[in-house]
Amino acid sequence: MASYSEIQKAVRGEKFRVWFAWVSGGTIWLMITNATKAIAVVSVITQILLVVLGILSTIAAVRMRNAFNRKAEAARKEVLGDL
């Protein structure tokens, strides 16, 4: 059975990966939006996509973080015997 500290390290690493992907995706979308600002119709479409996909990706990242927190809490209870 894994120790609590090993589980915490794994959860911390996964949360870092989730937020790193969120920041990377947001940065790419901002670059695409900035590159298309000279083309009126495409610029509007990319700005709308940036907002919609940004909200959806934020919701997904927060839900994943919460799932990792629940997993870590369950592991803590199992290791420490707080059932």
Coordinates of C-alpha atoms in Angstrom, one line a residue:
M1 CA 0.0 0.0 0.0
A2 CA 1.3 3.5 -0.9
S3 CA 2.1 5.9 1.9
Y4 CA 0.1 9.1 2.4
S5 CA 3.1 11.2 1.3
E6 CA 3.5 9.3 -1.9
I7 CA -0.2 9.8 -2.7
Q8 CA 0.1 13.5 -1.9
K9 CA 3.1 13.9 -4.2
A10 CA 1.3 12.1 -7.0
V11 CA -1.8 14.3 -6.5
R12 CA 0.2 17.5 -6.3
G13 CA 2.0 16.5 -9.6
E14 CA -1.3 15.8 -11.4
K15 CA -2.8 19.1 -10.2
F16 CA 0.3 20.9 -11.5
R17 CA 0.0 19.1 -14.9
V18 CA -3.7 20.1 -15.1
W19 CA -3.1 23.8 -14.5
F20 CA 0.0 23.8 -16.7
A21 CA -2.1 22.4 -19.5
W22 CA -4.8 25.1 -18.8
V23 CA -2.2 27.9 -18.9
S24 CA -0.6 26.5 -22.1
G25 CA -3.9 26.1 -23.9
G26 CA -4.9 29.7 -22.9
T27 CA -1.7 31.1 -24.1
I28 CA -2.0 29.3 -27.5
W29 CA -5.6 30.6 -27.8
L30 CA -4.5 34.1 -27.0
M31 CA -1.7 33.9 -29.7
I32 CA -4.2 32.7 -32.2
T33 CA -6.7 35.4 -31.3
N34 CA -3.9 38.0 -31.6
A35 CA -2.8 36.7 -34.9
T36 CA -6.3 36.9 -36.5
K37 CA -7.2 40.3 -35.2
A38 CA -6.6 41.8 -38.7
I39 CA -9.3 39.6 -40.3
A40 CA -12.7 40.9 -39.0
V41 CA -14.9 37.8 -39.2
V42 CA -12.2 35.3 -38.1
S43 CA -11.2 37.6 -35.3
V44 CA -14.8 37.7 -33.9
I45 CA -15.1 33.9 -34.2
T46 CA -11.7 33.3 -32.4
Q47 CA -12.6 35.7 -29.7
I48 CA -15.9 34.0 -29.1
L49 CA -14.2 30.6 -29.1
L50 CA -11.6 31.9 -26.7
V51 CA -14.2 32.9 -24.2
V52 CA -16.4 29.8 -24.5
L53 CA -13.5 27.3 -24.5
G54 CA -11.8 29.3 -21.7
I55 CA -14.8 28.9 -19.5
L56 CA -15.2 25.3 -20.3
S57 CA -11.6 24.5 -19.8
T58 CA -11.6 26.3 -16.5
I59 CA -14.6 24.3 -15.3
A60 CA -12.9 21.1 -16.4
A61 CA -9.7 22.0 -14.6
V62 CA -11.5 22.9 -11.4
R63 CA -13.5 19.7 -11.5
M64 CA -10.3 17.7 -12.0
R65 CA -8.6 19.5 -9.1
N66 CA -11.6 18.7 -6.9
A67 CA -11.5 15.0 -7.9
F68 CA -7.8 14.9 -7.0
N69 CA -8.6 16.5 -3.7
R70 CA -11.3 13.9 -2.9
K71 CA -8.9 11.1 -3.9
A72 CA -6.2 12.5 -1.6
E73 CA -8.7 12.9 1.2
A74 CA -9.9 9.3 0.8
A75 CA -6.3 8.0 0.8
R76 CA -5.5 10.1 3.9
K77 CA -8.5 8.6 5.7
E78 CA -7.4 5.1 4.6
V79 CA -3.8 5.5 5.7
L80 CA -4.6 7.2 9.0
G81 CA -7.6 5.0 9.8
D82 CA -10.2 7.8 9.9
L83 CA -12.9 5.7 8.3

